[in-house]
Amino acid sequence: GDSVTQMEGPVTLSEEAFLTINCTYTATGYPSLFWYVQYPGEGLQLLLKATKADDKGSNKGFEATYRKETTSFHLEKGSVQVSDSAVYFCALSGNFGNEKLTFGTGTRLTIIP
Amino acid sequence: NAGVTQTPKFQVLKTGQSMTLQCAQDMNHEYMSWYRQDPGMGLRLIHYSVGAGITDQGEVPNGYNVSRSTTEDFPLRLLSAAPSQTSVYFCASSYTTPLQGGEEQYFGPGTRLTVT
């Protein structure tokens, strides 16, 4: 079945550091890929998405490129801020016969000033 | 628009008690779902619905019931609470099903449930 593997957390960075959170997936079809973010005490909200190979999703300075050859969708940001502290989830959907989002386990990111 | 609302925000139950977690959305979304979030396990789908009157099981349905009598509401019922159901529960909705790909899911703020 479909699965998503994220880098283990927690991740702690200093403000203005470069961020990469790795995400790889297993799926038999051509899924759409997502990054969701969960701020403390809140539900998940969509950060960015890509619906086909080589698409790049971007939002709030975050980027991720859909790489079919490496089955990856790594999240990057050039200069993180304290306000980026949250839990980040990689997810996929749209695979044939699969009526749900499949989530990774989440990566907790803490940015220190 | 209020988006997706969930009540209550917090709940403590004793083993064997029953309760209903409420979920409502005002976006006229056809697809609604319930997830549970546990440490180190991400979000797992409990039940989902592709429209009023239609529900189906997700990957962890045991111990939970759902119904969908209206487009707006999708309550989750715990029949006889167990400590293993201690978790954070999220309701989500979208215009179309995840099968069609690319669709953003809108999540409620969650219900934190503790079963003692």
JSON list of C-alpha atoms in Angstrom, two decimals:
[
{"chain": "A", "resi": 1, "resn": "GLY", "atom": "CA", "xyz": [0.00, 0.00, 0.00]},
{"chain": "A", "resi": 2, "resn": "ASP", "atom": "CA", "xyz": [0.85, 3.66, -0.08]},
{"chain": "A", "resi": 3, "resn": "SER", "atom": "CA", "xyz": [3.25, 5.00, 2.53]},
{"chain": "A", "resi": 4, "resn": "VAL", "atom": "CA", "xyz": [5.13, 8.19, 3.41]},
{"chain": "A", "resi": 5, "resn": "THR", "atom": "CA", "xyz": [8.43, 8.31, 5.28]},
{"chain": "A", "resi": 6, "resn": "GLN", "atom": "CA", "xyz": [9.62, 11.52, 6.91]},
{"chain": "A", "resi": 7, "resn": "MET", "atom": "CA", "xyz": [12.88, 12.33, 8.60]},
{"chain": "A", "resi": 8, "resn": "GLU", "atom": "CA", "xyz": [12.80, 11.72, 12.30]},
{"chain": "A", "resi": 9, "resn": "GLY", "atom": "CA", "xyz": [12.53, 14.72, 14.57]},
{"chain": "A", "resi": 10, "resn": "PRO", "atom": "CA", "xyz": [12.65, 16.77, 16.52]},
{"chain": "A", "resi": 11, "resn": "VAL", "atom": "CA", "xyz": [14.67, 19.30, 14.56]},
{"chain": "A", "resi": 12, "resn": "THR", "atom": "CA", "xyz": [16.11, 22.37, 16.29]},
{"chain": "A", "resi": 13, "resn": "LEU", "atom": "CA", "xyz": [17.61, 25.22, 14.29]},
{"chain": "A", "resi": 14, "resn": "SER", "atom": "CA", "xyz": [18.74, 28.76, 14.91]},
{"chain": "A", "resi": 15, "resn": "GLU", "atom": "CA", "xyz": [16.85, 31.63, 13.33]},
{"chain": "A", "resi": 16, "resn": "GLU", "atom": "CA", "xyz": [17.91, 32.32, 9.71]},
{"chain": "A", "resi": 17, "resn": "ALA", "atom": "CA", "xyz": [19.30, 28.79, 9.27]},
{"chain": "A", "resi": 18, "resn": "PHE", "atom": "CA", "xyz": [18.55, 26.69, 6.17]},
{"chain": "A", "resi": 19, "resn": "LEU", "atom": "CA", "xyz": [15.89, 24.04, 6.61]},
{"chain": "A", "resi": 20, "resn": "THR", "atom": "CA", "xyz": [15.44, 20.68, 4.91]},
{"chain": "A", "resi": 21, "resn": "ILE", "atom": "CA", "xyz": [12.90, 18.10, 6.01]},
{"chain": "A", "resi": 22, "resn": "ASN", "atom": "CA", "xyz": [13.15, 14.93, 3.97]},
{"chain": "A", "resi": 23, "resn": "CYS", "atom": "CA", "xyz": [10.11, 13.08, 2.69]},
{"chain": "A", "resi": 24, "resn": "THR", "atom": "CA", "xyz": [9.97, 9.99, 0.49]},
{"chain": "A", "resi": 25, "resn": "TYR", "atom": "CA", "xyz": [6.94, 8.05, -0.61]},
{"chain": "A", "resi": 26, "resn": "THR", "atom": "CA", "xyz": [5.83, 4.68, -1.91]},
{"chain": "A", "resi": 27, "resn": "ALA", "atom": "CA", "xyz": [2.86, 4.59, -4.25]},
{"chain": "A", "resi": 28, "resn": "THR", "atom": "CA", "xyz": [1.96, 2.52, -7.28]},
{"chain": "A", "resi": 29, "resn": "GLY", "atom": "CA", "xyz": [0.20, 5.29, -9.21]},
{"chain": "A", "resi": 30, "resn": "TYR", "atom": "CA", "xyz": [0.65, 9.02, -9.70]},
{"chain": "A", "resi": 31, "resn": "PRO", "atom": "CA", "xyz": [-0.28, 10.66, -6.41]},
{"chain": "A", "resi": 32, "resn": "SER", "atom": "CA", "xyz": [-0.49, 14.31, -5.47]},
{"chain": "A", "resi": 33, "resn": "LEU", "atom": "CA", "xyz": [1.92, 15.33, -2.72]},
{"chain": "A", "resi": 34, "resn": "PHE", "atom": "CA", "xyz": [1.37, 17.76, 0.13]},
{"chain": "A", "resi": 35, "resn": "TRP", "atom": "CA", "xyz": [3.03, 19.40, 3.09]},
{"chain": "A", "resi": 36, "resn": "TYR", "atom": "CA", "xyz": [0.73, 20.26, 5.98]},
{"chain": "A", "resi": 37, "resn": "VAL", "atom": "CA", "xyz": [1.76, 22.31, 9.01]},
{"chain": "A", "resi": 38, "resn": "GLN", "atom": "CA", "xyz": [0.35, 22.12, 12.52]},
{"chain": "A", "resi": 39, "resn": "TYR", "atom": "CA", "xyz": [0.99, 25.06, 14.84]},
{"chain": "A", "resi": 40, "resn": "PRO", "atom": "CA", "xyz": [0.71, 24.45, 18.60]},
{"chain": "A", "resi": 41, "resn": "GLY", "atom": "CA", "xyz": [-2.85, 23.78, 19.72]},
{"chain": "A", "resi": 42, "resn": "GLU", "atom": "CA", "xyz": [-4.28, 23.96, 16.20]},
{"chain": "A", "resi": 43, "resn": "GLY", "atom": "CA", "xyz": [-5.42, 21.65, 13.43]},
{"chain": "A", "resi": 44, "resn": "LEU", "atom": "CA", "xyz": [-3.43, 20.96, 10.28]},
{"chain": "A", "resi": 45, "resn": "GLN", "atom": "CA", "xyz": [-3.37, 23.45, 7.44]},
{"chain": "A", "resi": 46, "resn": "LEU", "atom": "CA", "xyz": [-2.06, 23.08, 3.93]},
{"chain": "A", "resi": 47, "resn": "LEU", "atom": "CA", "xyz": [1.38, 24.59, 3.42]},
{"chain": "A", "resi": 48, "resn": "LEU", "atom": "CA", "xyz": [2.00, 23.62, -0.22]},
{"chain": "A", "resi": 49, "resn": "LYS", "atom": "CA", "xyz": [1.27, 20.92, -2.77]},
{"chain": "A", "resi": 50, "resn": "ALA", "atom": "CA", "xyz": [2.37, 19.47, -6.11]},
{"chain": "A", "resi": 51, "resn": "THR", "atom": "CA", "xyz": [0.14, 17.37, -8.34]},
{"chain": "A", "resi": 52, "resn": "LYS", "atom": "CA", "xyz": [2.56, 15.96, -10.93]},
{"chain": "A", "resi": 53, "resn": "ALA", "atom": "CA", "xyz": [6.20, 15.10, -11.44]},
{"chain": "A", "resi": 54, "resn": "ASP", "atom": "CA", "xyz": [8.65, 18.05, -11.52]},
{"chain": "A", "resi": 55, "resn": "ASP", "atom": "CA", "xyz": [6.04, 20.45, -10.12]},
{"chain": "A", "resi": 56, "resn": "LYS", "atom": "CA", "xyz": [7.33, 22.77, -7.43]},
{"chain": "A", "resi": 57, "resn": "GLY", "atom": "CA", "xyz": [5.00, 23.84, -4.64]},
{"chain": "A", "resi": 58, "resn": "SER", "atom": "CA", "xyz": [5.80, 27.01, -2.72]},
{"chain": "A", "resi": 59, "resn": "ASN", "atom": "CA", "xyz": [4.30, 29.13, 0.03]},
{"chain": "A", "resi": 60, "resn": "LYS", "atom": "CA", "xyz": [5.58, 31.45, 2.80]},
{"chain": "A", "resi": 61, "resn": "GLY", "atom": "CA", "xyz": [9.18, 30.92, 1.67]},
{"chain": "A", "resi": 62, "resn": "PHE", "atom": "CA", "xyz": [8.89, 27.11, 1.78]},
{"chain": "A", "resi": 63, "resn": "GLU", "atom": "CA", "xyz": [9.43, 25.02, -1.34]},
{"chain": "A", "resi": 64, "resn": "ALA", "atom": "CA", "xyz": [9.21, 21.37, -2.32]},
{"chain": "A", "resi": 65, "resn": "THR", "atom": "CA", "xyz": [9.71, 19.69, -5.71]},
{"chain": "A", "resi": 66, "resn": "TYR", "atom": "CA", "xyz": [7.93, 16.49, -6.77]},
{"chain": "A", "resi": 67, "resn": "ARG", "atom": "CA", "xyz": [10.73, 14.12, -7.83]},
{"chain": "A", "resi": 68, "resn": "LYS", "atom": "CA", "xyz": [9.30, 10.97, -9.32]},
{"chain": "A", "resi": 69, "resn": "GLU", "atom": "CA", "xyz": [12.70, 9.44, -10.09]},
{"chain": "A", "resi": 70, "resn": "THR", "atom": "CA", "xyz": [13.67, 9.53, -6.40]},
{"chain": "A", "resi": 71, "resn": "THR", "atom": "CA", "xyz": [10.07, 9.34, -5.04]},
{"chain": "A", "resi": 72, "resn": "SER", "atom": "CA", "xyz": [10.79, 12.36, -2.88]},
{"chain": "A", "resi": 73, "resn": "PHE", "atom": "CA", "xyz": [9.17, 15.66, -1.87]},
{"chain": "A", "resi": 74, "resn": "HIS", "atom": "CA", "xyz": [11.66, 17.33, 0.46]},
{"chain": "A", "resi": 75, "resn": "LEU", "atom": "CA", "xyz": [10.63, 20.56, 2.19]},
{"chain": "A", "resi": 76, "resn": "GLU", "atom": "CA", "xyz": [13.12, 23.46, 2.16]},
{"chain": "A", "resi": 77, "resn": "LYS", "atom": "CA", "xyz": [13.31, 27.02, 3.39]},
{"chain": "A", "resi": 78, "resn": "GLY", "atom": "CA", "xyz": [16.28, 29.31, 3.00]},
{"chain": "A", "resi": 79, "resn": "SER", "atom": "CA", "xyz": [15.98, 31.27, 6.24]},
{"chain": "A", "resi": 80, "resn": "VAL", "atom": "CA", "xyz": [13.71, 30.06, 9.04]},
{"chain": "A", "resi": 81, "resn": "GLN", "atom": "CA", "xyz": [12.00, 32.25, 11.61]},
{"chain": "A", "resi": 82, "resn": "VAL", "atom": "CA", "xyz": [10.83, 31.57, 15.16]},
{"chain": "A", "resi": 83, "resn": "SER", "atom": "CA", "xyz": [7.26, 31.65, 13.83]},
{"chain": "A", "resi": 84, "resn": "ASP", "atom": "CA", "xyz": [8.02, 28.56, 11.69]},
{"chain": "A", "resi": 85, "resn": "SER", "atom": "CA", "xyz": [8.17, 26.41, 14.82]},
{"chain": "A", "resi": 86, "resn": "ALA", "atom": "CA", "xyz": [5.50, 23.75, 14.26]},
{"chain": "A", "resi": 87, "resn": "VAL", "atom": "CA", "xyz": [4.99, 20.12, 13.28]},
{"chain": "A", "resi": 88, "resn": "TYR", "atom": "CA", "xyz": [5.27, 19.42, 9.55]},
{"chain": "A", "resi": 89, "resn": "PHE", "atom": "CA", "xyz": [3.52, 16.49, 7.85]},
{"chain": "A", "resi": 90, "resn": "CYS", "atom": "CA", "xyz": [4.20, 15.11, 4.39]},
{"chain": "A", "resi": 91, "resn": "ALA", "atom": "CA", "xyz": [1.20, 13.43, 2.77]},
{"chain": "A", "resi": 92, "resn": "LEU", "atom": "CA", "xyz": [-0.02, 11.94, -0.49]},
{"chain": "A", "resi": 93, "resn": "SER", "atom": "CA", "xyz": [-3.39, 11.36, -2.11]},
{"chain": "A", "resi": 94, "resn": "GLY", "atom": "CA", "xyz": [-5.03, 10.67, -5.40]},
{"chain": "A", "resi": 95, "resn": "ASN", "atom": "CA", "xyz": [-3.54, 7.26, -5.87]},
{"chain": "A", "resi": 96, "resn": "PHE", "atom": "CA", "xyz": [-5.80, 4.89, -7.69]},
{"chain": "A", "resi": 97, "resn": "GLY", "atom": "CA", "xyz": [-8.25, 3.17, -5.37]},
{"chain": "A", "resi": 98, "resn": "ASN", "atom": "CA", "xyz": [-7.16, 5.11, -2.31]},
{"chain": "A", "resi": 99, "resn": "GLU", "atom": "CA", "xyz": [-9.85, 7.28, -0.75]},
{"chain": "A", "resi": 100, "resn": "LYS", "atom": "CA", "xyz": [-7.68, 8.94, 1.85]},
{"chain": "A", "resi": 101, "resn": "LEU", "atom": "CA", "xyz": [-4.68, 11.07, 2.59]},
{"chain": "A", "resi": 102, "resn": "THR", "atom": "CA", "xyz": [-1.69, 9.03, 3.67]},
{"chain": "A", "resi": 103, "resn": "PHE", "atom": "CA", "xyz": [0.44, 10.91, 6.19]},
{"chain": "A", "resi": 104, "resn": "GLY", "atom": "CA", "xyz": [3.99, 10.66, 7.38]},
{"chain": "A", "resi": 105, "resn": "THR", "atom": "CA", "xyz": [4.64, 10.62, 11.11]},
{"chain": "A", "resi": 106, "resn": "GLY", "atom": "CA", "xyz": [5.38, 14.34, 11.30]},
{"chain": "A", "resi": 107, "resn": "THR", "atom": "CA", "xyz": [8.55, 16.30, 12.08]},
{"chain": "A", "resi": 108, "resn": "ARG", "atom": "CA", "xyz": [8.59, 18.74, 14.99]},
{"chain": "A", "resi": 109, "resn": "LEU", "atom": "CA", "xyz": [10.60, 21.86, 14.16]},
{"chain": "A", "resi": 110, "resn": "THR", "atom": "CA", "xyz": [11.78, 24.30, 16.81]},
{"chain": "A", "resi": 111, "resn": "ILE", "atom": "CA", "xyz": [13.51, 27.55, 15.85]},
{"chain": "A", "resi": 112, "resn": "ILE", "atom": "CA", "xyz": [15.51, 29.30, 18.54]},
{"chain": "A", "resi": 113, "resn": "PRO", "atom": "CA", "xyz": [16.27, 33.03, 18.38]},
{"chain": "B", "resi": 1, "resn": "ASN", "atom": "CA", "xyz": [-17.37, 31.07, 7.10]},
{"chain": "B", "resi": 2, "resn": "ALA", "atom": "CA", "xyz": [-16.52, 29.19, 10.28]},
{"chain": "B", "resi": 3, "resn": "GLY", "atom": "CA", "xyz": [-14.78, 26.41, 8.31]},
{"chain": "B", "resi": 4, "resn": "VAL", "atom": "CA", "xyz": [-14.60, 23.10, 10.17]},
{"chain": "B", "resi": 5, "resn": "THR", "atom": "CA", "xyz": [-15.70, 23.20, 13.80]},
{"chain": "B", "resi": 6, "resn": "GLN", "atom": "CA", "xyz": [-15.29, 20.48, 16.42]},
{"chain": "B", "resi": 7, "resn": "THR", "atom": "CA", "xyz": [-16.70, 20.10, 19.90]},
{"chain": "B", "resi": 8, "resn": "PRO", "atom": "CA", "xyz": [-15.67, 19.55, 22.60]},
{"chain": "B", "resi": 9, "resn": "LYS", "atom": "CA", "xyz": [-12.03, 20.70, 22.63]},
{"chain": "B", "resi": 10, "resn": "PHE", "atom": "CA", "xyz": [-11.16, 18.47, 25.59]},
{"chain": "B", "resi": 11, "resn": "GLN", "atom": "CA", "xyz": [-12.88, 15.45, 27.12]},
{"chain": "B", "resi": 12, "resn": "VAL", "atom": "CA", "xyz": [-12.06, 12.94, 29.85]},
{"chain": "B", "resi": 13, "resn": "LEU", "atom": "CA", "xyz": [-13.97, 9.65, 29.89]},
{"chain": "B", "resi": 14, "resn": "LYS", "atom": "CA", "xyz": [-13.92, 6.60, 32.07]},
{"chain": "B", "resi": 15, "resn": "THR", "atom": "CA", "xyz": [-13.45, 3.18, 30.50]},
{"chain": "B", "resi": 16, "resn": "GLY", "atom": "CA", "xyz": [-16.76, 1.91, 29.16]},
{"chain": "B", "resi": 17, "resn": "GLN", "atom": "CA", "xyz": [-18.44, 5.28, 28.79]},
{"chain": "B", "resi": 18, "resn": "SER", "atom": "CA", "xyz": [-19.79, 6.41, 25.43]},
{"chain": "B", "resi": 19, "resn": "MET", "atom": "CA", "xyz": [-19.74, 9.81, 23.83]},
{"chain": "B", "resi": 20, "resn": "THR", "atom": "CA", "xyz": [-20.08, 11.64, 20.53]},
{"chain": "B", "resi": 21, "resn": "LEU", "atom": "CA", "xyz": [-17.51, 13.99, 19.05]},
{"chain": "B", "resi": 22, "resn": "GLN", "atom": "CA", "xyz": [-19.18, 16.63, 16.92]},
{"chain": "B", "resi": 23, "resn": "CYS", "atom": "CA", "xyz": [-17.92, 17.91, 13.59]},
{"chain": "B", "resi": 24, "resn": "ALA", "atom": "CA", "xyz": [-19.56, 20.45, 11.31]},
{"chain": "B", "resi": 25, "resn": "GLN", "atom": "CA", "xyz": [-18.51, 22.36, 8.19]},
{"chain": "B", "resi": 26, "resn": "ASP", "atom": "CA", "xyz": [-20.17, 25.25, 6.40]},
{"chain": "B", "resi": 27, "resn": "MET", "atom": "CA", "xyz": [-18.32, 25.02, 3.07]},
{"chain": "B", "resi": 28, "resn": "ASN", "atom": "CA", "xyz": [-20.75, 22.59, 1.40]},
{"chain": "B", "resi": 29, "resn": "HIS", "atom": "CA", "xyz": [-18.01, 19.97, 1.16]},
{"chain": "B", "resi": 30, "resn": "GLU", "atom": "CA", "xyz": [-19.05, 16.50, 0.07]},
{"chain": "B", "resi": 31, "resn": "TYR", "atom": "CA", "xyz": [-16.11, 14.63, 1.58]},
{"chain": "B", "resi": 32, "resn": "MET", "atom": "CA", "xyz": [-15.62, 14.48, 5.35]},
{"chain": "B", "resi": 33, "resn": "SER", "atom": "CA", "xyz": [-13.34, 12.31, 7.43]},
{"chain": "B", "resi": 34, "resn": "TRP", "atom": "CA", "xyz": [-12.12, 11.57, 10.93]},
{"chain": "B", "resi": 35, "resn": "TYR", "atom": "CA", "xyz": [-8.48, 11.02, 11.86]},
{"chain": "B", "resi": 36, "resn": "ARG", "atom": "CA", "xyz": [-6.76, 10.23, 15.10]},
{"chain": "B", "resi": 37, "resn": "GLN", "atom": "CA", "xyz": [-3.30, 11.59, 15.86]},
{"chain": "B", "resi": 38, "resn": "ASP", "atom": "CA", "xyz": [-0.96, 9.62, 18.07]},
{"chain": "B", "resi": 39, "resn": "PRO", "atom": "CA", "xyz": [2.70, 10.33, 18.87]},
{"chain": "B", "resi": 40, "resn": "GLY", "atom": "CA", "xyz": [5.06, 8.82, 16.31]},
{"chain": "B", "resi": 41, "resn": "MET", "atom": "CA", "xyz": [2.21, 7.55, 14.13]},
{"chain": "B", "resi": 42, "resn": "GLY", "atom": "CA", "xyz": [1.06, 10.57, 12.18]},
{"chain": "B", "resi": 43, "resn": "LEU", "atom": "CA", "xyz": [-2.64, 10.74, 11.38]},
{"chain": "B", "resi": 44, "resn": "ARG", "atom": "CA", "xyz": [-4.66, 7.60, 10.78]},
{"chain": "B", "resi": 45, "resn": "LEU", "atom": "CA", "xyz": [-8.05, 7.54, 9.10]},
{"chain": "B", "resi": 46, "resn": "ILE", "atom": "CA", "xyz": [-10.93, 6.23, 11.20]},
{"chain": "B", "resi": 47, "resn": "HIS", "atom": "CA", "xyz": [-14.00, 6.71, 8.97]},
{"chain": "B", "resi": 48, "resn": "TYR", "atom": "CA", "xyz": [-14.90, 8.83, 6.00]},
{"chain": "B", "resi": 49, "resn": "SER", "atom": "CA", "xyz": [-17.94, 9.93, 4.01]},
{"chain": "B", "resi": 50, "resn": "VAL", "atom": "CA", "xyz": [-18.21, 10.91, 0.35]},
{"chain": "B", "resi": 51, "resn": "GLY", "atom": "CA", "xyz": [-21.66, 12.48, 0.78]},
{"chain": "B", "resi": 52, "resn": "ALA", "atom": "CA", "xyz": [-24.79, 12.53, 2.90]},
{"chain": "B", "resi": 53, "resn": "GLY", "atom": "CA", "xyz": [-25.97, 9.01, 3.65]},
{"chain": "B", "resi": 54, "resn": "ILE", "atom": "CA", "xyz": [-22.67, 7.38, 2.63]},
{"chain": "B", "resi": 55, "resn": "THR", "atom": "CA", "xyz": [-19.95, 6.33, 5.06]},
{"chain": "B", "resi": 56, "resn": "ASP", "atom": "CA", "xyz": [-17.06, 3.90, 4.93]},
{"chain": "B", "resi": 57, "resn": "GLN", "atom": "CA", "xyz": [-14.30, 2.57, 7.14]},
{"chain": "B", "resi": 58, "resn": "GLY", "atom": "CA", "xyz": [-10.75, 3.84, 7.19]},
{"chain": "B", "resi": 59, "resn": "GLU", "atom": "CA", "xyz": [-7.72, 2.02, 8.54]},
{"chain": "B", "resi": 60, "resn": "VAL", "atom": "CA", "xyz": [-8.60, 2.07, 12.28]},
{"chain": "B", "resi": 61, "resn": "PRO", "atom": "CA", "xyz": [-12.45, 1.89, 12.53]},
{"chain": "B", "resi": 62, "resn": "ASN", "atom": "CA", "xyz": [-12.87, -0.51, 15.45]},
{"chain": "B", "resi": 63, "resn": "GLY", "atom": "CA", "xyz": [-14.68, 1.01, 18.43]},
{"chain": "B", "resi": 64, "resn": "TYR", "atom": "CA", "xyz": [-16.07, 3.94, 16.45]},
{"chain": "B", "resi": 65, "resn": "ASN", "atom": "CA", "xyz": [-19.32, 4.61, 14.58]},
{"chain": "B", "resi": 66, "resn": "VAL", "atom": "CA", "xyz": [-20.26, 7.43, 12.23]},
{"chain": "B", "resi": 67, "resn": "SER", "atom": "CA", "xyz": [-23.31, 8.64, 10.36]},
{"chain": "B", "resi": 68, "resn": "ARG", "atom": "CA", "xyz": [-23.85, 11.39, 7.79]},
{"chain": "B", "resi": 69, "resn": "SER", "atom": "CA", "xyz": [-27.47, 12.53, 7.74]},
{"chain": "B", "resi": 70, "resn": "THR", "atom": "CA", "xyz": [-26.64, 16.01, 6.39]},
{"chain": "B", "resi": 71, "resn": "THR", "atom": "CA", "xyz": [-23.87, 17.47, 4.26]},
{"chain": "B", "resi": 72, "resn": "GLU", "atom": "CA", "xyz": [-22.77, 19.69, 7.14]},
{"chain": "B", "resi": 73, "resn": "ASP", "atom": "CA", "xyz": [-22.44, 17.25, 10.06]},
{"chain": "B", "resi": 74, "resn": "PHE", "atom": "CA", "xyz": [-20.32, 14.17, 10.61]},
{"chain": "B", "resi": 75, "resn": "PRO", "atom": "CA", "xyz": [-20.37, 13.01, 14.25]},
{"chain": "B", "resi": 76, "resn": "LEU", "atom": "CA", "xyz": [-18.03, 10.33, 15.57]},
{"chain": "B", "resi": 77, "resn": "ARG", "atom": "CA", "xyz": [-19.37, 8.02, 18.27]},
{"chain": "B", "resi": 78, "resn": "LEU", "atom": "CA", "xyz": [-17.29, 6.07, 20.73]},
{"chain": "B", "resi": 79, "resn": "LEU", "atom": "CA", "xyz": [-19.40, 3.11, 21.77]},
{"chain": "B", "resi": 80, "resn": "SER", "atom": "CA", "xyz": [-17.49, 1.94, 24.87]},
{"chain": "B", "resi": 81, "resn": "ALA", "atom": "CA", "xyz": [-14.37, 3.99, 25.50]},
{"chain": "B", "resi": 82, "resn": "ALA", "atom": "CA", "xyz": [-11.05, 2.24, 26.11]},
{"chain": "B", "resi": 83, "resn": "PRO", "atom": "CA", "xyz": [-7.67, 3.68, 27.20]},
{"chain": "B", "resi": 84, "resn": "SER", "atom": "CA", "xyz": [-6.33, 2.82, 23.72]},
{"chain": "B", "resi": 85, "resn": "GLN", "atom": "CA", "xyz": [-8.67, 5.49, 22.34]},
{"chain": "B", "resi": 86, "resn": "THR", "atom": "CA", "xyz": [-6.82, 8.23, 24.20]},
{"chain": "B", "resi": 87, "resn": "SER", "atom": "CA", "xyz": [-5.77, 10.47, 21.33]},
{"chain": "B", "resi": 88, "resn": "VAL", "atom": "CA", "xyz": [-6.32, 13.74, 19.53]},
{"chain": "B", "resi": 89, "resn": "TYR", "atom": "CA", "xyz": [-9.15, 13.51, 17.00]},
{"chain": "B", "resi": 90, "resn": "PHE", "atom": "CA", "xyz": [-9.35, 15.66, 13.89]},
{"chain": "B", "resi": 91, "resn": "CYS", "atom": "CA", "xyz": [-12.23, 16.10, 11.50]},
{"chain": "B", "resi": 92, "resn": "ALA", "atom": "CA", "xyz": [-11.45, 17.19, 7.94]},
{"chain": "B", "resi": 93, "resn": "SER", "atom": "CA", "xyz": [-13.43, 18.06, 4.82]},
{"chain": "B", "resi": 94, "resn": "SER", "atom": "CA", "xyz": [-12.92, 18.84, 1.14]},
{"chain": "B", "resi": 95, "resn": "TYR", "atom": "CA", "xyz": [-14.95, 19.45, -2.02]},
{"chain": "B", "resi": 96, "resn": "THR", "atom": "CA", "xyz": [-13.96, 16.16, -3.60]},
{"chain": "B", "resi": 97, "resn": "THR", "atom": "CA", "xyz": [-12.44, 12.93, -2.40]},
{"chain": "B", "resi": 98, "resn": "PRO", "atom": "CA", "xyz": [-8.66, 12.43, -2.05]},
{"chain": "B", "resi": 99, "resn": "LEU", "atom": "CA", "xyz": [-8.98, 9.83, -4.79]},
{"chain": "B", "resi": 100, "resn": "GLN", "atom": "CA", "xyz": [-9.25, 12.67, -7.28]},
{"chain": "B", "resi": 101, "resn": "GLY", "atom": "CA", "xyz": [-5.95, 14.11, -6.08]},
{"chain": "B", "resi": 102, "resn": "GLY", "atom": "CA", "xyz": [-4.74, 17.62, -5.49]},
{"chain": "B", "resi": 103, "resn": "GLU", "atom": "CA", "xyz": [-7.58, 18.56, -3.19]},
{"chain": "B", "resi": 104, "resn": "GLU", "atom": "CA", "xyz": [-6.81, 20.49, -0.02]},
{"chain": "B", "resi": 105, "resn": "GLN", "atom": "CA", "xyz": [-8.24, 19.03, 3.17]},
{"chain": "B", "resi": 106, "resn": "TYR", "atom": "CA", "xyz": [-9.57, 21.54, 5.71]},
{"chain": "B", "resi": 107, "resn": "PHE", "atom": "CA", "xyz": [-9.04, 20.45, 9.29]},
{"chain": "B", "resi": 108, "resn": "GLY", "atom": "CA", "xyz": [-10.88, 21.31, 12.46]},
{"chain": "B", "resi": 109, "resn": "PRO", "atom": "CA", "xyz": [-8.99, 22.37, 15.62]},
{"chain": "B", "resi": 110, "resn": "GLY", "atom": "CA", "xyz": [-9.17, 18.90, 17.16]},
{"chain": "B", "resi": 111, "resn": "THR", "atom": "CA", "xyz": [-10.60, 17.20, 20.24]},
{"chain": "B", "resi": 112, "resn": "ARG", "atom": "CA", "xyz": [-8.18, 15.94, 22.87]},
{"chain": "B", "resi": 113, "resn": "LEU", "atom": "CA", "xyz": [-9.68, 12.82, 24.46]},
{"chain": "B", "resi": 114, "resn": "THR", "atom": "CA", "xyz": [-8.36, 11.03, 27.53]},
{"chain": "B", "resi": 115, "resn": "VAL", "atom": "CA", "xyz": [-9.81, 7.69, 28.61]},
{"chain": "B", "resi": 116, "resn": "THR", "atom": "CA", "xyz": [-8.93, 6.58, 32.15]}
]
